[in-house]
Short mmCIF file of N, CA, C and O in Angstrom, two decimals:
data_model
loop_
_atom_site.label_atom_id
_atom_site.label_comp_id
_atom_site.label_asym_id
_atom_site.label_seq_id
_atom_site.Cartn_x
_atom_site.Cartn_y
_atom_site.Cartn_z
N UNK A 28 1.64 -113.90 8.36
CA UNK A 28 2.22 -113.88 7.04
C UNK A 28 3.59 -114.54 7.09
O UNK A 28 4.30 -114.37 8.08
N UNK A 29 3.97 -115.23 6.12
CA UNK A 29 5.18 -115.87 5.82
C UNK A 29 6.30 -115.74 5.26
O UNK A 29 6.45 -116.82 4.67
N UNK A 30 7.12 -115.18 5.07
CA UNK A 30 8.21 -114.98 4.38
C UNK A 30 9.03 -116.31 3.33
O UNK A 30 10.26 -116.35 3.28
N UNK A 31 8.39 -117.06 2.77
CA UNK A 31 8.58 -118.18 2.40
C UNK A 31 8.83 -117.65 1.02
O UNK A 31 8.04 -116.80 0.61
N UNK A 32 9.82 -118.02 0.25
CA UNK A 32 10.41 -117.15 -0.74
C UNK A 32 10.96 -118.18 -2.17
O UNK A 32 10.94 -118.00 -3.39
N UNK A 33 11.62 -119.77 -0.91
CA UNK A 33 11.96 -120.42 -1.95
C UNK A 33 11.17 -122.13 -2.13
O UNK A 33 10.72 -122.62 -1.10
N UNK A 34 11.06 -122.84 -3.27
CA UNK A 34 10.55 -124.00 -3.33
C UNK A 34 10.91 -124.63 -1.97
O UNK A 34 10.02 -124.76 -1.13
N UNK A 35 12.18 -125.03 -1.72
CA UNK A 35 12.66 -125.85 -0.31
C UNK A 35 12.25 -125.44 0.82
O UNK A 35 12.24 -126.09 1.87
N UNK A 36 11.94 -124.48 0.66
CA UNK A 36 10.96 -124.34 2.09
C UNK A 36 9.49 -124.77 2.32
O UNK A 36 8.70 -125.25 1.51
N UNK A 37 9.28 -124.38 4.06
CA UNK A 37 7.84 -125.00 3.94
C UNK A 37 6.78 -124.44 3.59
O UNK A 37 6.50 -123.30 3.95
N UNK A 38 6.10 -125.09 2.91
CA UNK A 38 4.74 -125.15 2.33
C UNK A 38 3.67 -124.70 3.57
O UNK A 38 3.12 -123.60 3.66
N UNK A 39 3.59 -125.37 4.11
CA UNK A 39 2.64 -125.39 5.36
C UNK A 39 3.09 -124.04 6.27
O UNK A 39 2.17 -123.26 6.50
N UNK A 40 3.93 -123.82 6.59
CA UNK A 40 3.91 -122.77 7.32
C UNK A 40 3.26 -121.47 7.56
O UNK A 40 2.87 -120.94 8.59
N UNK A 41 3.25 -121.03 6.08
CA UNK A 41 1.86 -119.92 6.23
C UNK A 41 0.16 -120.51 6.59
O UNK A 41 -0.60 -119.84 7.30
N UNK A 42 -0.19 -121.63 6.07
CA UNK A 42 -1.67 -121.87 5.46
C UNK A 42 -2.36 -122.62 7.34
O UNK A 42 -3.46 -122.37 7.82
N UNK A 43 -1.35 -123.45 7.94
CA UNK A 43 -1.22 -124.11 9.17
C UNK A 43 -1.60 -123.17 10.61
O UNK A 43 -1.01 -122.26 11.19
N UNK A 44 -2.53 -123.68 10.80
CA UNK A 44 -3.36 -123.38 12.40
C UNK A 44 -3.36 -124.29 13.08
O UNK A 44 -3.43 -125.49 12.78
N UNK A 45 -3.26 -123.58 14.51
CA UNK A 45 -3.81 -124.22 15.60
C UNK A 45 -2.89 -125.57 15.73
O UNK A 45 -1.68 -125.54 15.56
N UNK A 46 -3.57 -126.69 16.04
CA UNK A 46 -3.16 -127.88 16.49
C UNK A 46 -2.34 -128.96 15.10
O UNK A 46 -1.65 -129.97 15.26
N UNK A 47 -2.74 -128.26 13.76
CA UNK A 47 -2.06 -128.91 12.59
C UNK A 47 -1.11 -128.03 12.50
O UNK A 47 -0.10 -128.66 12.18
N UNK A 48 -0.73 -126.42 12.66
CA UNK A 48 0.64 -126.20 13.09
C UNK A 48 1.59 -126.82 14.01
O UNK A 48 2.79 -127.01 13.84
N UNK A 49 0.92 -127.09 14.95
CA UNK A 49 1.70 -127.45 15.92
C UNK A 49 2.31 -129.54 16.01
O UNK A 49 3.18 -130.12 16.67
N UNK A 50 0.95 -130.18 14.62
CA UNK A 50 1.51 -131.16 14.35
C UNK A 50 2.90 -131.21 13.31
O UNK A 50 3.78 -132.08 13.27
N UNK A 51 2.73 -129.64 12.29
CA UNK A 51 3.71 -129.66 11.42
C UNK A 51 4.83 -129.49 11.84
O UNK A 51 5.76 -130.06 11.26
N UNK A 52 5.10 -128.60 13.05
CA UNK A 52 6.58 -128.33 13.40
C UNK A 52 6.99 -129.44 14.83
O UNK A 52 7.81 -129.07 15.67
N UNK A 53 6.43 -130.57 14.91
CA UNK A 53 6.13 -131.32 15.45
C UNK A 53 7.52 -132.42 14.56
O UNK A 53 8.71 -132.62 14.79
N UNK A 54 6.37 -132.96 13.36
CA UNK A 54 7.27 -133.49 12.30
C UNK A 54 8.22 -132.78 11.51
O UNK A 54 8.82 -133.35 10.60
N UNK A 55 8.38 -131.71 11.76
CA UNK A 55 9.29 -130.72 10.85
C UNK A 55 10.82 -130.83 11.67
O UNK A 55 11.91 -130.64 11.13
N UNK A 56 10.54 -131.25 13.44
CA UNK A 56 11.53 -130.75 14.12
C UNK A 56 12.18 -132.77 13.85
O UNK A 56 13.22 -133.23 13.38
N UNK A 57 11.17 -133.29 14.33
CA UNK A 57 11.85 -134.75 14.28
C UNK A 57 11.85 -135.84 13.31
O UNK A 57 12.26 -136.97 13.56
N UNK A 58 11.37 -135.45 12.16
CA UNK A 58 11.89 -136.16 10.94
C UNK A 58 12.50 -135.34 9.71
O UNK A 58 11.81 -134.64 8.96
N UNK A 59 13.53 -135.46 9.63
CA UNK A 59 14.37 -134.83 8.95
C UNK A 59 14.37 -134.89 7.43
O UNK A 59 14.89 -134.00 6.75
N UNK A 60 13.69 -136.07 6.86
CA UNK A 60 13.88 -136.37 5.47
C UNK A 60 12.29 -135.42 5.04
O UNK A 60 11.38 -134.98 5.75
N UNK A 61 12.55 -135.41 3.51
CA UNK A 61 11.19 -134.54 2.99
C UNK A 61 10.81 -135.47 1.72
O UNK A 61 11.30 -136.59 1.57
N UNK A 62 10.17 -135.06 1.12
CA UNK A 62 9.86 -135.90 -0.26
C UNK A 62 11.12 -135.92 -1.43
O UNK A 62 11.95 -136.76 -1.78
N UNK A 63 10.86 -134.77 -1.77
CA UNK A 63 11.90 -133.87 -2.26
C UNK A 63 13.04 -134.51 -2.19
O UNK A 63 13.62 -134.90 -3.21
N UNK A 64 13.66 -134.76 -0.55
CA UNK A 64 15.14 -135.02 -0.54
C UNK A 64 15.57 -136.60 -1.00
O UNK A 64 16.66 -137.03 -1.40
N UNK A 65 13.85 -137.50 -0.73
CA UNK A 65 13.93 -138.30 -0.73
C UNK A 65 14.22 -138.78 -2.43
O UNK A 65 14.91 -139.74 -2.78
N UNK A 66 13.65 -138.06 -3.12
CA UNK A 66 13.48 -138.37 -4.55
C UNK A 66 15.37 -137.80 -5.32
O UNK A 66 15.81 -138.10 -6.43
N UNK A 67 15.86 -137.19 -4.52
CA UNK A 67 17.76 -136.99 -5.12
C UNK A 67 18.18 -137.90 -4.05
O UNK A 67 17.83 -139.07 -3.98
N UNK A 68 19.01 -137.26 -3.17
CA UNK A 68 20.32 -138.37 -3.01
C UNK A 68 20.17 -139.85 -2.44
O UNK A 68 20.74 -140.32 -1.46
N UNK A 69 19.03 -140.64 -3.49
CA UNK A 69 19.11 -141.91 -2.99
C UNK A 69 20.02 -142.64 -1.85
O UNK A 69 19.58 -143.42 -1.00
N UNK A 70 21.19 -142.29 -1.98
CA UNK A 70 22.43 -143.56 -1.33
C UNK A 70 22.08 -142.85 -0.04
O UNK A 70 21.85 -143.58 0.93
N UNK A 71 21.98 -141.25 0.14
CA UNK A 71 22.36 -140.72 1.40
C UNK A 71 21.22 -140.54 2.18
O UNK A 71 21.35 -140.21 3.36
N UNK A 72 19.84 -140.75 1.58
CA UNK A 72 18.91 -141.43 2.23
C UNK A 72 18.69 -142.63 2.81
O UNK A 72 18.36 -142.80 3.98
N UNK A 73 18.88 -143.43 2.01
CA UNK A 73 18.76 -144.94 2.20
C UNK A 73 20.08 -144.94 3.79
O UNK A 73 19.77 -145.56 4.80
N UNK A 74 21.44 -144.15 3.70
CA UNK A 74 22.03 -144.48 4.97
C UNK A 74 21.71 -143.92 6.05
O UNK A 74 22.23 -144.11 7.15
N UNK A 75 20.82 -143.21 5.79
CA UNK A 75 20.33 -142.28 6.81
C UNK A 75 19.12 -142.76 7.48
O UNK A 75 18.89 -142.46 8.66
N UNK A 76 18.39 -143.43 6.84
CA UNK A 76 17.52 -143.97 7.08
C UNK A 76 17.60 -145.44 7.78
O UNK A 76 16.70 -145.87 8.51
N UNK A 77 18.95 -146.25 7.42
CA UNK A 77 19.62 -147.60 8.25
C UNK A 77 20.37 -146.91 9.79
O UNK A 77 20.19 -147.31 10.94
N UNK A 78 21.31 -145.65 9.26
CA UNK A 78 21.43 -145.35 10.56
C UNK A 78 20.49 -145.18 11.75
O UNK A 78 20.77 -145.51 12.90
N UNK A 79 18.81 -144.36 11.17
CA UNK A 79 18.22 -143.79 12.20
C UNK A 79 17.56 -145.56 12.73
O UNK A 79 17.67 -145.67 13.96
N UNK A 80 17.15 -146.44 12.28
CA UNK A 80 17.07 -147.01 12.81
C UNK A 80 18.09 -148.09 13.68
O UNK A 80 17.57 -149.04 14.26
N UNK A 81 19.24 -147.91 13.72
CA UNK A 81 20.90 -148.19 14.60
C UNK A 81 20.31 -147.40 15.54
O UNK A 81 19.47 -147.98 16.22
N UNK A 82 20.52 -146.17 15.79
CA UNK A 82 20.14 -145.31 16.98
C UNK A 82 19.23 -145.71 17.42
O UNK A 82 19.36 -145.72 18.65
N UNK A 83 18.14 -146.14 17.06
CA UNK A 83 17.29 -146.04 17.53
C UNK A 83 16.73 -147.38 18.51
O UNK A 83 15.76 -147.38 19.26
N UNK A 84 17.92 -148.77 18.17
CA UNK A 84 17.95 -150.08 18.64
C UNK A 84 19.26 -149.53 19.77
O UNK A 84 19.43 -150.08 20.86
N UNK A 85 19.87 -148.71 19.40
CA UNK A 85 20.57 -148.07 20.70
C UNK A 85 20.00 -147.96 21.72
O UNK A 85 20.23 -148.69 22.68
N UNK A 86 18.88 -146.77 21.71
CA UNK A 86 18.46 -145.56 22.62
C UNK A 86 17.32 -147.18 23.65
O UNK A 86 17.19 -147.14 24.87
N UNK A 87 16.76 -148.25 22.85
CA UNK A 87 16.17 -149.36 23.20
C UNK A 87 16.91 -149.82 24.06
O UNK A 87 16.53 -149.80 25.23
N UNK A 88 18.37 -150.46 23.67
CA UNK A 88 19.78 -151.22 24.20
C UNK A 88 19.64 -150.72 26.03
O UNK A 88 19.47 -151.31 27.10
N UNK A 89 19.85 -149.19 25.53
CA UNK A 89 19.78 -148.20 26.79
C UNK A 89 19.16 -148.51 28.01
O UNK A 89 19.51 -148.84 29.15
N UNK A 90 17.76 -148.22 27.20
CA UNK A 90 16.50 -148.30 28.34
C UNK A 90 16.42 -149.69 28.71
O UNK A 90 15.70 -150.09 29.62
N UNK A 91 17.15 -150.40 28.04
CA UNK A 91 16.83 -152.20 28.51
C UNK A 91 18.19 -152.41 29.50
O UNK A 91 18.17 -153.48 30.10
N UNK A 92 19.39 -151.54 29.77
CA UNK A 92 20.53 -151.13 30.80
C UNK A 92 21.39 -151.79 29.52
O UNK A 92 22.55 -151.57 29.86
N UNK A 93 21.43 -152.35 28.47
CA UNK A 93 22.61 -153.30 27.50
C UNK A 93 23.62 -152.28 27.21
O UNK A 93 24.72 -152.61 26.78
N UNK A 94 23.27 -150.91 27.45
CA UNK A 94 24.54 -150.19 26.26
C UNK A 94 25.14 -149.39 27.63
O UNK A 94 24.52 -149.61 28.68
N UNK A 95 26.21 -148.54 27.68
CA UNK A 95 26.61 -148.15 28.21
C UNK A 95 26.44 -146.34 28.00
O UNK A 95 26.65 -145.97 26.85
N UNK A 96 26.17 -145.46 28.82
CA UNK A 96 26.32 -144.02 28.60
C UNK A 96 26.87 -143.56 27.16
O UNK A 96 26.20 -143.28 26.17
N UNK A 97 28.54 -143.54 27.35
CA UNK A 97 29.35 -143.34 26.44
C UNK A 97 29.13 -144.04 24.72
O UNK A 97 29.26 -143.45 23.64
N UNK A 98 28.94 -144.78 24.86
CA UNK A 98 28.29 -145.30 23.70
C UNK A 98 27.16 -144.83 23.07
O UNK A 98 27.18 -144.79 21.84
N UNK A 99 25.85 -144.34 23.87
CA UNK A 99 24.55 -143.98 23.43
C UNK A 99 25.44 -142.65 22.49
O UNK A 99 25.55 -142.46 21.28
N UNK A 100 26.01 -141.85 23.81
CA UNK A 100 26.47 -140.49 23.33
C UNK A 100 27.06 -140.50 21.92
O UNK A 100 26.48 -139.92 21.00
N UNK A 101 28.05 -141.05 21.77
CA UNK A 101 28.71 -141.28 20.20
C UNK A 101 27.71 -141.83 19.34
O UNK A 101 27.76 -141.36 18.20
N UNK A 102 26.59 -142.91 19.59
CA UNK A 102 25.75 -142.83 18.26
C UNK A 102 25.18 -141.78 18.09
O UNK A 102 25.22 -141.18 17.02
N UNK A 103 24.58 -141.37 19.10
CA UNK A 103 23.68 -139.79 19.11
C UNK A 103 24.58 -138.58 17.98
O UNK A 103 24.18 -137.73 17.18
N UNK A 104 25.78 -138.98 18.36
CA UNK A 104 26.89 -137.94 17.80
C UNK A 104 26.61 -138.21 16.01
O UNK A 104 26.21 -137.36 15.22
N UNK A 105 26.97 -139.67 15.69
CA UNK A 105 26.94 -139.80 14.51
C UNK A 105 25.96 -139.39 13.93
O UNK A 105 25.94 -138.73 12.89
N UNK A 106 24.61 -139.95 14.90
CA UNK A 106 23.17 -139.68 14.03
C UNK A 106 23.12 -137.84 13.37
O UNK A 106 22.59 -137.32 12.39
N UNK A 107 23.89 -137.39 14.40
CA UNK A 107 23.23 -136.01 14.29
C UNK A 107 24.24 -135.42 13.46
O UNK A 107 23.88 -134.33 13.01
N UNK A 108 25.64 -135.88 13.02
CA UNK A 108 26.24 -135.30 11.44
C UNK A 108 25.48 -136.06 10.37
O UNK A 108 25.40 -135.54 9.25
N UNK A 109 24.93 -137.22 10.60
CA UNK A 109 24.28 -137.86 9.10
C UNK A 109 22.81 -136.35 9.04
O UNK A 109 22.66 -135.63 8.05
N UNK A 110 21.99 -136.23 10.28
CA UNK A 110 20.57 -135.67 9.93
C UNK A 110 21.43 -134.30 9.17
O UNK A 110 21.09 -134.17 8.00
N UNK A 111 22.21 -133.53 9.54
CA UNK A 111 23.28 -132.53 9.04
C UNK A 111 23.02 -132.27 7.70
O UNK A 111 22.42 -131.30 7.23
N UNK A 112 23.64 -133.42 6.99
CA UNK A 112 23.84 -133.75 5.69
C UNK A 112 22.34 -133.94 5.30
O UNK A 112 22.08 -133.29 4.29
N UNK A 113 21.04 -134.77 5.90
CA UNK A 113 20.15 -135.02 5.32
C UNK A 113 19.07 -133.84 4.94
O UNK A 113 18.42 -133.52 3.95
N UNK A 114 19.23 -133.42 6.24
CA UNK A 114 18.45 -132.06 6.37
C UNK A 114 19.18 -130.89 4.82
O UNK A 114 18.58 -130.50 3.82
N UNK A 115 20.18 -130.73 5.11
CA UNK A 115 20.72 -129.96 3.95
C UNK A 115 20.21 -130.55 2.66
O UNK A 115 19.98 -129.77 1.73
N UNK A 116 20.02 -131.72 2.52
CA UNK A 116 19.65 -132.41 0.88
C UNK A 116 18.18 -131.67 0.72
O UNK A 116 17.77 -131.12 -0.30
N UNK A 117 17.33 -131.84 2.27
CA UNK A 117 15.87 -132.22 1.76
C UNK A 117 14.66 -130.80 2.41
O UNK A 117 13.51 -130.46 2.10
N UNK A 118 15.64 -130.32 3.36
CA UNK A 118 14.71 -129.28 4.41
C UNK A 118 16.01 -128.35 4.82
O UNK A 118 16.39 -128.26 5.98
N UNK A 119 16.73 -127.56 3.53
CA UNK A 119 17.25 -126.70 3.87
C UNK A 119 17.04 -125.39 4.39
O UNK A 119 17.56 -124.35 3.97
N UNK A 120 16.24 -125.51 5.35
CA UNK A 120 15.87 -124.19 6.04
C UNK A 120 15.99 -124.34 7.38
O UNK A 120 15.98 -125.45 7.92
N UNK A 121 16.16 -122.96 8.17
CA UNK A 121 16.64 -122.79 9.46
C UNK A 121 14.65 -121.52 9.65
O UNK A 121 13.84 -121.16 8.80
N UNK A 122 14.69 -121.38 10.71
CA UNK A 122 13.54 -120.25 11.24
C UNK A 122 14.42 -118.92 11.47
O UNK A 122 15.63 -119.01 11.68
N UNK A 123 13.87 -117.87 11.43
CA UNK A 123 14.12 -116.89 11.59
C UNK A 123 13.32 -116.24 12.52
O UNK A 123 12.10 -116.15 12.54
N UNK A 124 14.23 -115.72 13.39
CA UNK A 124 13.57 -115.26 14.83
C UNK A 124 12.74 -116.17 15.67
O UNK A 124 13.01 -117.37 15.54
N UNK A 125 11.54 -115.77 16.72
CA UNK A 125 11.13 -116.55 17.28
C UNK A 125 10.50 -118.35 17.21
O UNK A 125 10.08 -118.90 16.19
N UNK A 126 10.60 -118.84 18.32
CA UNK A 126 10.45 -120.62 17.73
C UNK A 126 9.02 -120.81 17.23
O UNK A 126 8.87 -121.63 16.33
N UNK A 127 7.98 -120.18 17.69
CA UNK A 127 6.10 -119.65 17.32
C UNK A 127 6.11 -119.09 16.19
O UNK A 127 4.98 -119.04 15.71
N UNK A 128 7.28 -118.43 15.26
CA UNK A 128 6.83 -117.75 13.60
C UNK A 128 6.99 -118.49 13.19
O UNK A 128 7.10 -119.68 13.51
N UNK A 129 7.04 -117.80 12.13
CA UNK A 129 6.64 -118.35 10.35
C UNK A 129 7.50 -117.90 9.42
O UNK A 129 7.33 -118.07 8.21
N UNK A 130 8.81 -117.09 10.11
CA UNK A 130 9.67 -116.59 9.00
C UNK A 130 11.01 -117.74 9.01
O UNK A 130 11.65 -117.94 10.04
N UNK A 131 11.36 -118.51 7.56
CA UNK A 131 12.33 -119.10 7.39
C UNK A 131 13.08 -118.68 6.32
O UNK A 131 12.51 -118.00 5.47
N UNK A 132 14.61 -119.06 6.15
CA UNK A 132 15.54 -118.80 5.46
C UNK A 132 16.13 -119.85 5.31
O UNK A 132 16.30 -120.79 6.09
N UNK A 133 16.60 -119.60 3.79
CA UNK A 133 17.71 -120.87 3.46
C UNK A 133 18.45 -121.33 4.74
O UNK A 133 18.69 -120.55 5.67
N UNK A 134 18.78 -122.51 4.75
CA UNK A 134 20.23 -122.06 6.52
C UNK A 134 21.46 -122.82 5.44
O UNK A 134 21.27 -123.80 4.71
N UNK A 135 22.61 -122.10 5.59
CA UNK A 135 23.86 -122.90 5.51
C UNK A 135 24.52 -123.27 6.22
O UNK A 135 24.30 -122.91 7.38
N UNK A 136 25.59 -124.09 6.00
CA UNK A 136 26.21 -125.46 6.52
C UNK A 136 25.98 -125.23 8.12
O UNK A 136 25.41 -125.93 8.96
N UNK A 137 26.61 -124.04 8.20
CA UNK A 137 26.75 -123.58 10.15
C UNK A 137 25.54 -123.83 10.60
O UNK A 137 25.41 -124.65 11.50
N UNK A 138 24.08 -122.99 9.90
CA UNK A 138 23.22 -122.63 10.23
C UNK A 138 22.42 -124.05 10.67
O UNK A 138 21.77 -124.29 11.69
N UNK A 139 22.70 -124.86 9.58
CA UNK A 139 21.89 -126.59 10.13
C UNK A 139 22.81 -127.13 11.34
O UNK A 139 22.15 -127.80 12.13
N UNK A 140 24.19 -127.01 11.68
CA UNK A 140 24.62 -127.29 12.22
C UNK A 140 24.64 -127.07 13.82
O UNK A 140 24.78 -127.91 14.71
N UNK A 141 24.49 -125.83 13.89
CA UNK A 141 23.89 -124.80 14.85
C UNK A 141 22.11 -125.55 15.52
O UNK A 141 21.63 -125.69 16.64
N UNK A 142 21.58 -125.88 14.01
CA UNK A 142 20.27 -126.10 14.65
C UNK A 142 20.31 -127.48 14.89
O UNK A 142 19.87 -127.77 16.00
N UNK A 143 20.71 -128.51 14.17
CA UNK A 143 20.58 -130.31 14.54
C UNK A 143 21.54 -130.38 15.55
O UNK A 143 21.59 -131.52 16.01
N UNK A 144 22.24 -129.68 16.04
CA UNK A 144 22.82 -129.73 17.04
C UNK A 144 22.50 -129.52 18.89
O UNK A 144 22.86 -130.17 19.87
N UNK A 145 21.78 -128.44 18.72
CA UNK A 145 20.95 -127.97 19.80
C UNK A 145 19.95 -128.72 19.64
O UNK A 145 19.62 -129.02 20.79
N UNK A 146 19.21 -129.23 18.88
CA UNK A 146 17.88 -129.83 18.61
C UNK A 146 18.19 -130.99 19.66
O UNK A 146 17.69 -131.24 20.76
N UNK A 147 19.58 -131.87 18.60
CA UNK A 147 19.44 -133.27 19.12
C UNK A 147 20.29 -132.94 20.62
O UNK A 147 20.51 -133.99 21.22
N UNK A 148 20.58 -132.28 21.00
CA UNK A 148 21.24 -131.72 22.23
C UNK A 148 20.08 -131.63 23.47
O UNK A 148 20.16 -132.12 24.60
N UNK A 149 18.88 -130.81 22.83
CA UNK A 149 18.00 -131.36 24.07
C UNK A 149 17.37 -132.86 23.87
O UNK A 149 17.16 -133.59 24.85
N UNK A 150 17.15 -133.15 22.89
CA UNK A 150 16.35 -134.49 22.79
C UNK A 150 17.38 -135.46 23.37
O UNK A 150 17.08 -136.42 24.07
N UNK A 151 18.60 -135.13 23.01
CA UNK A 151 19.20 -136.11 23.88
C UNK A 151 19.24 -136.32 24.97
O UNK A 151 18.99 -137.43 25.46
N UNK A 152 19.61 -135.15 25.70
CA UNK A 152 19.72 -134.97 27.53
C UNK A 152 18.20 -135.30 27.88
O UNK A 152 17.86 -135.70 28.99
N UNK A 153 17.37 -135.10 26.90
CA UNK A 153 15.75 -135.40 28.01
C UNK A 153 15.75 -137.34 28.20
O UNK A 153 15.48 -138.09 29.14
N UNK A 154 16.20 -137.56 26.78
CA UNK A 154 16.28 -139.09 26.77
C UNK A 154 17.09 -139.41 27.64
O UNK A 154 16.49 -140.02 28.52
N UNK A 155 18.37 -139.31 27.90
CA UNK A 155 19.71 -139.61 28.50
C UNK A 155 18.98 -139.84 30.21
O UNK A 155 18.68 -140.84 30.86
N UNK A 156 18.90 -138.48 30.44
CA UNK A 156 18.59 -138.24 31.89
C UNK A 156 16.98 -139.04 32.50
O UNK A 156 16.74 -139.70 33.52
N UNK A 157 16.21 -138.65 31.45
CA UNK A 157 14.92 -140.42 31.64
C UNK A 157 15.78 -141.36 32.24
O UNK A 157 15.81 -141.56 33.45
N UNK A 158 16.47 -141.93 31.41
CA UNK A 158 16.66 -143.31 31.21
C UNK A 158 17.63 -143.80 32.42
O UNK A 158 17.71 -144.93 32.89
N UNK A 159 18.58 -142.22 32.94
CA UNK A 159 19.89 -142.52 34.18
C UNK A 159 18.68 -142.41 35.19
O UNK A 159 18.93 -143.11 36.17
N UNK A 160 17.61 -141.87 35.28
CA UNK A 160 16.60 -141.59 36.49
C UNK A 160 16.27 -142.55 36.51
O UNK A 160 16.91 -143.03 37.44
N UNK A 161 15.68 -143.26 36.15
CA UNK A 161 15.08 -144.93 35.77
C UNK A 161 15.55 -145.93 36.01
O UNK A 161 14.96 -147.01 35.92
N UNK A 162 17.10 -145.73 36.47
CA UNK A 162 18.01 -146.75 36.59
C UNK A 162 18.90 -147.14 35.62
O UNK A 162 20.09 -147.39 35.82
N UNK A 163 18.01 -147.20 34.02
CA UNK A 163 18.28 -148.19 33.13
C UNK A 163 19.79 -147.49 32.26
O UNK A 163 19.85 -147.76 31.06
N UNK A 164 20.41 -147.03 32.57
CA UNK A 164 21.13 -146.33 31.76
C UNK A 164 22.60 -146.57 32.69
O UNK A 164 22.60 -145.71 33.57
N UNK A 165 23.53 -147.24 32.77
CA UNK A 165 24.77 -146.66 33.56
C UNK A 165 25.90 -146.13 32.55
O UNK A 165 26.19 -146.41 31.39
N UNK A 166 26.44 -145.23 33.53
CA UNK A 166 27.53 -144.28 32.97
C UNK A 166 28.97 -144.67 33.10
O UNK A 166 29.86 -143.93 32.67
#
Protein backbone atom coordinates (compact mmCIF):
# COMPACT_ATOMS: atom_id res chain seq x y z
CA UNK A 1 0.00 0.00 0.00
CA UNK A 2 1.04 3.54 -0.77
CA UNK A 3 0.84 6.51 1.02
CA UNK A 4 0.60 8.72 -2.05
CA UNK A 5 -1.56 11.61 -0.98
CA UNK A 6 -0.63 14.35 -3.47
CA UNK A 7 -1.02 14.90 -7.51
CA UNK A 8 3.07 15.42 -7.69
CA UNK A 9 3.72 12.37 -6.59
CA UNK A 10 4.13 9.04 -8.12
CA UNK A 11 1.53 7.48 -9.87
CA UNK A 12 3.19 4.21 -10.37
CA UNK A 13 4.34 3.49 -7.13
CA UNK A 14 1.48 1.71 -5.67
CA UNK A 15 0.06 -0.19 -9.02
CA UNK A 16 4.14 -1.27 -10.12
CA UNK A 17 5.57 -4.92 -9.73
CA UNK A 18 8.31 -6.80 -10.06
CA UNK A 19 10.71 -5.82 -12.87
CA UNK A 20 8.40 -2.56 -14.07
CA UNK A 21 8.94 -1.38 -10.44
CA UNK A 22 12.19 -1.75 -10.57
CA UNK A 23 12.23 -0.09 -14.24
CA UNK A 24 10.22 2.88 -12.56
CA UNK A 25 12.58 3.75 -9.80
CA UNK A 26 15.20 3.05 -12.24
CA UNK A 27 13.94 6.23 -14.31
CA UNK A 28 12.58 7.92 -11.28
CA UNK A 29 16.23 7.94 -9.75
CA UNK A 30 18.02 9.14 -13.14
CA UNK A 31 15.85 11.34 -15.02
CA UNK A 32 14.80 14.07 -13.18
CA UNK A 33 12.31 15.97 -15.41
CA UNK A 34 8.43 14.69 -15.39
CA UNK A 35 5.71 15.74 -17.78
CA UNK A 36 4.19 17.94 -15.50
CA UNK A 37 7.44 19.89 -14.85
CA UNK A 38 8.01 19.87 -18.30
CA UNK A 39 4.71 21.61 -19.28
CA UNK A 40 5.57 24.98 -16.38
CA UNK A 41 8.94 26.23 -16.14
CA UNK A 42 9.77 26.17 -19.78
CA UNK A 43 13.20 28.34 -19.54
CA UNK A 44 14.32 26.07 -16.52
CA UNK A 45 13.77 23.05 -18.43
CA UNK A 46 15.02 23.84 -21.63
CA UNK A 47 18.52 24.84 -19.32
CA UNK A 48 18.45 21.91 -17.72
CA UNK A 49 18.10 19.95 -20.34
CA UNK A 50 21.35 21.94 -22.47
CA UNK A 51 23.16 21.54 -19.27
CA UNK A 52 22.52 17.69 -18.91
CA UNK A 53 23.75 17.26 -22.13
CA UNK A 54 27.31 19.65 -21.24
CA UNK A 55 27.83 17.01 -18.54
CA UNK A 56 27.32 14.62 -20.28
CA UNK A 57 30.05 15.59 -23.38
CA UNK A 58 32.11 16.04 -20.10
CA UNK A 59 31.81 12.67 -18.38
CA UNK A 60 32.73 11.50 -22.60
CA UNK A 61 35.82 14.33 -22.56
CA UNK A 62 36.79 12.14 -19.37
CA UNK A 63 36.67 8.70 -20.53
CA UNK A 64 38.44 9.88 -23.83
CA UNK A 65 41.51 11.31 -20.90
CA UNK A 66 40.53 15.33 -22.59
CA UNK A 67 39.17 16.74 -19.26
CA UNK A 68 40.90 16.81 -16.21
CA UNK A 69 39.52 15.30 -12.59
CA UNK A 70 38.81 18.72 -11.13
CA UNK A 71 36.85 19.87 -13.85
CA UNK A 72 34.51 16.69 -14.28
CA UNK A 73 33.93 17.38 -10.41
CA UNK A 74 32.65 21.07 -10.77
CA UNK A 75 30.36 20.16 -13.76
CA UNK A 76 29.01 17.26 -11.76
CA UNK A 77 28.63 20.05 -9.02
CA UNK A 78 26.66 22.37 -11.29
CA UNK A 79 24.60 19.59 -12.84
CA UNK A 80 23.44 18.55 -9.51
CA UNK A 81 22.14 22.32 -8.17
CA UNK A 82 20.35 22.68 -11.71
CA UNK A 83 18.59 18.71 -11.15
CA UNK A 84 17.85 20.55 -7.40
CA UNK A 85 15.82 23.12 -8.90
CA UNK A 86 14.40 20.71 -11.63
CA UNK A 87 13.39 18.01 -9.51
CA UNK A 88 11.61 20.60 -7.17
CA UNK A 89 9.57 22.05 -10.37
CA UNK A 90 8.57 18.50 -11.61
CA UNK A 91 9.12 15.38 -8.98
CA UNK A 92 8.80 17.03 -5.73
CA UNK A 93 9.01 14.10 -3.66
CA UNK A 94 11.61 12.50 -1.44
CA UNK A 95 10.76 8.40 -0.13
CA UNK A 96 10.02 7.81 3.16
CA UNK A 97 11.81 5.19 5.00
CA UNK A 98 13.25 2.24 3.31
CA UNK A 99 14.87 2.50 -0.51
CA UNK A 100 12.28 -1.00 -1.54
CA UNK A 101 8.83 1.11 -0.25
CA UNK A 102 6.32 2.88 -1.49
CA UNK A 103 5.86 5.58 1.08
CA UNK A 104 6.65 9.23 -0.35
CA UNK A 105 6.35 12.77 0.88
CA UNK A 106 6.44 16.12 -0.43
CA UNK A 107 10.49 16.78 0.14
CA UNK A 108 11.55 20.44 0.72
CA UNK A 109 14.38 22.43 -0.39
CA UNK A 110 16.86 20.41 2.21
CA UNK A 111 15.03 17.29 1.60
CA UNK A 112 15.88 17.31 -2.50
CA UNK A 113 19.04 18.53 -1.58
CA UNK A 114 19.93 15.88 0.84
CA UNK A 115 18.69 13.43 -1.87
CA UNK A 116 20.34 14.83 -5.50
CA UNK A 117 23.13 15.11 -3.57
CA UNK A 118 23.90 11.66 -2.26
CA UNK A 119 22.31 10.34 -5.42
CA UNK A 120 24.70 12.18 -7.72
CA UNK A 121 27.44 11.54 -5.00
CA UNK A 122 27.40 7.86 -5.68
CA UNK A 123 26.83 8.04 -9.39
CA UNK A 124 29.57 10.14 -9.43
CA UNK A 125 32.35 8.28 -7.51
CA UNK A 126 31.17 4.96 -9.46
CA UNK A 127 31.80 7.00 -12.75
CA UNK A 128 34.90 8.93 -11.44
CA UNK A 129 36.66 5.85 -10.04
CA UNK A 130 35.69 3.61 -13.56
CA UNK A 131 37.19 5.98 -15.49
CA UNK A 132 40.72 6.75 -12.86
CA UNK A 133 40.83 2.63 -12.97
CA UNK A 134 40.85 2.66 -16.71
CA UNK A 135 43.48 5.03 -16.95
CA UNK A 136 41.32 7.49 -18.77
CA UNK A 137 40.73 10.04 -16.20
CA UNK A 138 43.90 12.05 -14.63
CA UNK A 139 43.71 13.96 -11.47
Amino acid sequence: MSHITEPNLPAWGAESRGVAWLAHEVEDHLIPWSRAGLRRGKALQIASLMLAVLVTGVWGLAANGQMRGGLVIAWWLAWSVMEVLVRLAGKPYVKEGVWWGRHYRRAGVMDMICYVGFKNLLIGATLFISLKSLGMLSV
